[in-house]
């Protein structure tokens, strides 16, 4: 017969239950947080209301014995106690009132309010929870994490210890007694006063086999907000560096400042040191990544040659609030060696770190300030560019070289402002915009690739100053029959001063101004028709515009080695004509090139949608002009009275599979040149496979050269755990594969392993001088362990 514990004193029952819970929770926290990567704490779900409140407790057993002679209180047989949302179960719990020691025996279990559970064969601890001992300890924590140890010892309030411990987030059962991966250690010690975790003789196991042994290491206690210590190491291999080991160390300078020191040890070349510094301020933040080594030039096989010298890089940024509207910021990007990121496997280089975005393989440094409110915006900036791209071979030497950064202009200041009145003007929306910029060049770009005009090589580059002021008005009216009309008007005034012109231009300095304007109306008339399970929308569209003639600044700024001359055009050289700007009054996004004249832009769009996700869209359009316009780029397809046809389509035939195509078709060209631009691709994701295919062909890219590439990537799931991965990138103009990856991936509930073979064409420094494009082969291992995050096994 079960008896309710009426004889137990309140002190005895409280200590009995609270002490056991405290020891087990402390031990489980010590181990679980040492092996798991730091993560934001999740709020525990509220405990079910058992009617006990925060101070009430309940104890139930087959037998409750109070021995006044021995001064003990014993609960025996199916002991179950509840206190503050926790449930304790054991075969026997004994409280020694003389020595103030609590002992629990036999299948001890503690179930917490959040669903986690701890288990032990035996528990012993003092009344004040300063010291305690558990034998045969184990725990089941959140995110399926499990730990076990032969013994768990709480030596003081701040020092806890697990002996012969093992941790895993993987499934473990009678049918699968060996987890996919686990970490075992002879001893794990948590020192809360120092906020550190110490390991002795730790081993990472994969499928029971030891993978990595670490005799001694330590890292910050994840319960601490921040603390110095070692971070996850990175291991990789390449033909250039050999085997590489990188061990990051976090050093906390202050509560608002830290630095990660990451020395990279290489088997084939000298070590490389990386530093990542961060600091938070009251009004903003600043970050800087820097790297340094002292080394010779290296080729793709790791062979060193030439003179040893210091090689370094910096990638820094910062942003600060001045007040509610004003902000300022900066970023600094520079490299002393243009192959440093390739040679040492530096990742995440070409990112936006400031107000403006740089191109791939180009570094942008900038200083800027902005002001913004609901009706206006102002920015003032200065910037410079360092080029890391390899340009075409010199027609004289035949060697490939890096682009010359001195031909890029120093931009500053660059001022841009926009303002929009709060109330409408003439029934429409008015926007006013002003810009100004000064560009300064150290060397002429026409002495470099792709121009190669040796007469201009080394000469001062063209400098310029530009000021623009423009106004844009637009209204919208929808008639009863659904026809939508949007009248618009734009006006702009530009002023230029261009200096340091080459001798072929005549004058050394030219000042120039112009006035530009356009007015017109946009029409769209959508027709809607319901379908069974979906709908279709047909929308004819047109834009009628008339204004000043197209314009480019009529100043000759250089020539190429063929004797062709070029007009001034700094910001519109990459002009493209596609579906995104078909119905723009001025298709040029820059200022130096302006599309004008009388023109009619027409097109139609059809859209089909079904409730199950299937559907598609098609847009076809064209632009017509009253006369030819030789000032527009030839590659744009807009020079003639009738432009190229613009076609854009997207189809989802079944859920998970999407096809798209974008094209520009020139009916008057020869058969080989009719498709000036063609882009097509497929994205697919099903239970068995996922991947994408991309094909791009341009008759002329921005440098006037043909472009044709093919790219494919995918993953085929052979079984629920095994998958085959592939990636390929082919340059169809050069008829070579630039990159080919083949891999095998294994994934289960707690691990992902990727083994990838890579074959990639890369530029490397040649012993004979110049750059060589050579094949580089490597094997890449990527290992991701659940709860530990990506371990960084990548090249």
Short mmCIF file of N, CA, C and O in Angstrom, two decimals, residues 37-85:
data_model
loop_
_atom_site.label_atom_id
_atom_site.label_comp_id
_atom_site.label_asym_id
_atom_site.label_seq_id
_atom_site.Cartn_x
_atom_site.Cartn_y
_atom_site.Cartn_z
N UNK A 37 28.04 23.27 -30.13
CA UNK A 37 28.43 24.61 -30.55
C UNK A 37 27.49 25.61 -29.92
O UNK A 37 26.31 25.34 -29.73
N UNK A 38 27.97 26.81 -29.57
CA UNK A 38 27.11 27.82 -28.97
C UNK A 38 25.94 28.15 -29.87
O UNK A 38 26.10 28.28 -31.08
N UNK A 39 24.77 28.26 -29.30
CA UNK A 39 23.57 28.58 -30.05
C UNK A 39 22.67 29.41 -29.17
O UNK A 39 22.74 29.34 -27.94
N UNK A 40 21.80 30.23 -29.77
CA UNK A 40 20.87 31.02 -28.97
C UNK A 40 19.99 30.12 -28.12
O UNK A 40 19.51 29.08 -28.58
N UNK A 41 19.80 30.50 -26.88
CA UNK A 41 18.99 29.68 -25.99
C UNK A 41 17.53 29.77 -26.37
O UNK A 41 16.99 30.83 -26.65
N UNK A 42 16.89 28.62 -26.40
CA UNK A 42 15.46 28.56 -26.71
C UNK A 42 14.67 28.52 -25.41
O UNK A 42 15.04 27.85 -24.45
N UNK A 43 13.58 29.22 -25.39
CA UNK A 43 12.75 29.22 -24.20
C UNK A 43 12.12 27.86 -24.00
O UNK A 43 11.62 27.24 -24.92
N UNK A 44 12.16 27.35 -22.73
CA UNK A 44 11.56 26.07 -22.45
C UNK A 44 10.05 26.18 -22.45
O UNK A 44 9.49 27.18 -22.02
N UNK A 45 9.35 25.15 -22.90
CA UNK A 45 7.89 25.20 -22.87
C UNK A 45 7.40 25.19 -21.44
O UNK A 45 8.05 24.61 -20.55
N UNK A 46 6.29 25.83 -21.16
CA UNK A 46 5.79 25.87 -19.80
C UNK A 46 5.39 24.48 -19.31
O UNK A 46 4.91 23.66 -20.07
N UNK A 47 5.67 24.23 -18.04
CA UNK A 47 5.31 22.94 -17.46
C UNK A 47 3.80 22.85 -17.29
O UNK A 47 3.10 23.83 -17.09
N UNK A 48 3.32 21.60 -17.37
CA UNK A 48 1.89 21.38 -17.14
C UNK A 48 1.57 21.72 -15.69
O UNK A 48 2.36 21.44 -14.77
N UNK A 49 0.43 22.32 -15.46
CA UNK A 49 0.04 22.74 -14.12
C UNK A 49 -0.35 21.51 -13.31
O UNK A 49 -1.35 20.85 -13.58
N UNK A 50 0.48 21.18 -12.28
CA UNK A 50 0.18 20.02 -11.43
C UNK A 50 -0.45 20.44 -10.11
O UNK A 50 -0.62 19.63 -9.20
N UNK A 51 -0.76 21.73 -9.97
CA UNK A 51 -1.42 22.22 -8.76
C UNK A 51 -0.49 22.49 -7.61
O UNK A 51 -0.94 22.92 -6.54
N UNK A 52 0.82 22.28 -7.78
CA UNK A 52 1.77 22.47 -6.68
C UNK A 52 2.32 23.88 -6.60
O UNK A 52 2.89 24.27 -5.59
N UNK A 53 2.21 24.65 -7.71
CA UNK A 53 2.75 25.99 -7.72
C UNK A 53 4.27 25.96 -7.70
O UNK A 53 4.91 24.97 -8.07
N UNK A 54 4.88 27.07 -7.27
CA UNK A 54 6.34 27.15 -7.27
C UNK A 54 6.96 26.65 -5.97
O UNK A 54 8.15 26.32 -5.93
N UNK A 55 6.20 26.58 -4.90
CA UNK A 55 6.74 26.17 -3.60
C UNK A 55 6.24 24.80 -3.17
O UNK A 55 6.86 24.16 -2.31
N UNK A 56 5.17 24.33 -3.73
CA UNK A 56 4.63 23.04 -3.32
C UNK A 56 5.48 21.87 -3.81
O UNK A 56 6.19 21.97 -4.80
N UNK A 57 5.42 20.74 -3.07
CA UNK A 57 6.15 19.54 -3.46
C UNK A 57 5.30 18.33 -3.10
O UNK A 57 4.41 18.37 -2.25
N UNK A 58 5.60 17.24 -3.75
CA UNK A 58 4.82 16.02 -3.59
C UNK A 58 5.77 14.83 -3.60
O UNK A 58 6.64 14.74 -4.46
N UNK A 59 5.59 13.93 -2.63
CA UNK A 59 6.44 12.75 -2.54
C UNK A 59 5.56 11.53 -2.35
O UNK A 59 4.66 11.53 -1.49
N UNK A 60 5.80 10.50 -3.16
CA UNK A 60 5.00 9.28 -3.10
C UNK A 60 5.93 8.07 -3.18
O UNK A 60 6.90 8.08 -3.95
N UNK A 61 5.69 7.03 -2.35
CA UNK A 61 6.51 5.83 -2.35
C UNK A 61 5.70 4.67 -1.80
O UNK A 61 4.66 4.87 -1.15
N UNK A 62 6.18 3.45 -2.05
CA UNK A 62 5.53 2.28 -1.44
C UNK A 62 5.67 2.32 0.07
O UNK A 62 4.77 1.91 0.80
N UNK A 63 6.82 2.86 0.51
CA UNK A 63 7.07 2.89 1.94
C UNK A 63 7.90 4.12 2.27
O UNK A 63 8.88 4.41 1.60
N UNK A 64 7.46 4.82 3.34
CA UNK A 64 8.21 6.00 3.81
C UNK A 64 8.59 5.74 5.26
O UNK A 64 7.73 5.50 6.10
N UNK A 65 9.91 5.75 5.55
CA UNK A 65 10.41 5.39 6.87
C UNK A 65 11.15 6.58 7.46
O UNK A 65 12.04 7.14 6.83
N UNK A 66 10.79 6.89 8.73
CA UNK A 66 11.53 7.92 9.46
C UNK A 66 12.21 7.23 10.64
O UNK A 66 11.55 6.76 11.55
N UNK A 67 13.55 7.17 10.60
CA UNK A 67 14.34 6.50 11.64
C UNK A 67 14.97 7.57 12.51
O UNK A 67 15.98 8.17 12.15
N UNK A 68 14.36 7.83 13.70
CA UNK A 68 14.86 8.88 14.57
C UNK A 68 16.21 8.51 15.17
O UNK A 68 17.05 9.38 15.43
N UNK A 69 16.46 7.18 15.38
CA UNK A 69 17.72 6.76 15.96
C UNK A 69 18.86 6.98 14.97
O UNK A 69 19.92 7.50 15.32
N UNK A 70 18.66 6.56 13.74
CA UNK A 70 19.69 6.75 12.71
C UNK A 70 19.62 8.15 12.12
O UNK A 70 20.50 8.56 11.35
N UNK A 71 18.57 8.87 12.45
CA UNK A 71 18.36 10.23 11.95
C UNK A 71 18.37 10.27 10.42
O UNK A 71 19.10 11.01 9.79
N UNK A 72 17.52 9.40 9.86
CA UNK A 72 17.39 9.35 8.39
C UNK A 72 15.92 9.33 8.03
O UNK A 72 15.06 8.91 8.82
N UNK A 73 15.65 9.79 6.84
CA UNK A 73 14.32 9.70 6.24
C UNK A 73 14.49 8.93 4.94
O UNK A 73 15.30 9.32 4.08
N UNK A 74 13.75 7.85 4.78
CA UNK A 74 13.92 6.97 3.61
C UNK A 74 12.60 6.80 2.90
O UNK A 74 11.58 6.46 3.53
N UNK A 75 12.63 7.06 1.59
CA UNK A 75 11.48 6.75 0.72
C UNK A 75 11.91 5.55 -0.13
O UNK A 75 12.93 5.60 -0.82
N UNK A 76 11.12 4.46 -0.11
CA UNK A 76 11.55 3.22 -0.74
C UNK A 76 10.41 2.64 -1.57
O UNK A 76 9.26 2.67 -1.18
N UNK A 77 10.80 2.14 -2.75
CA UNK A 77 9.84 1.45 -3.61
C UNK A 77 9.02 2.38 -4.46
O UNK A 77 8.15 3.09 -3.93
N UNK A 78 9.32 2.39 -5.77
CA UNK A 78 8.57 3.23 -6.72
C UNK A 78 8.46 4.68 -6.24
O UNK A 78 7.39 5.29 -6.24
N UNK A 79 9.58 5.25 -5.85
CA UNK A 79 9.59 6.63 -5.35
C UNK A 79 9.33 7.58 -6.51
O UNK A 79 9.95 7.49 -7.57
N UNK A 80 8.40 8.48 -6.31
CA UNK A 80 8.14 9.54 -7.30
C UNK A 80 7.88 10.83 -6.54
O UNK A 80 7.07 10.88 -5.62
N UNK A 81 8.61 11.87 -6.96
CA UNK A 81 8.47 13.17 -6.32
C UNK A 81 8.34 14.24 -7.39
O UNK A 81 8.94 14.14 -8.46
N UNK A 82 7.55 15.27 -7.07
CA UNK A 82 7.36 16.39 -8.00
C UNK A 82 7.65 17.69 -7.26
O UNK A 82 7.18 17.89 -6.14
N UNK A 83 8.42 18.55 -7.95
CA UNK A 83 8.81 19.82 -7.34
C UNK A 83 9.20 20.78 -8.45
O UNK A 83 10.04 20.47 -9.29
N UNK A 84 8.53 21.94 -8.51
CA UNK A 84 8.83 22.99 -9.49
C UNK A 84 8.85 22.46 -10.92
O UNK A 84 9.73 22.77 -11.71
N UNK A 85 7.87 21.65 -11.26
CA UNK A 85 7.74 21.15 -12.62
C UNK A 85 8.61 19.95 -12.94
O UNK A 85 8.54 19.42 -14.06
#
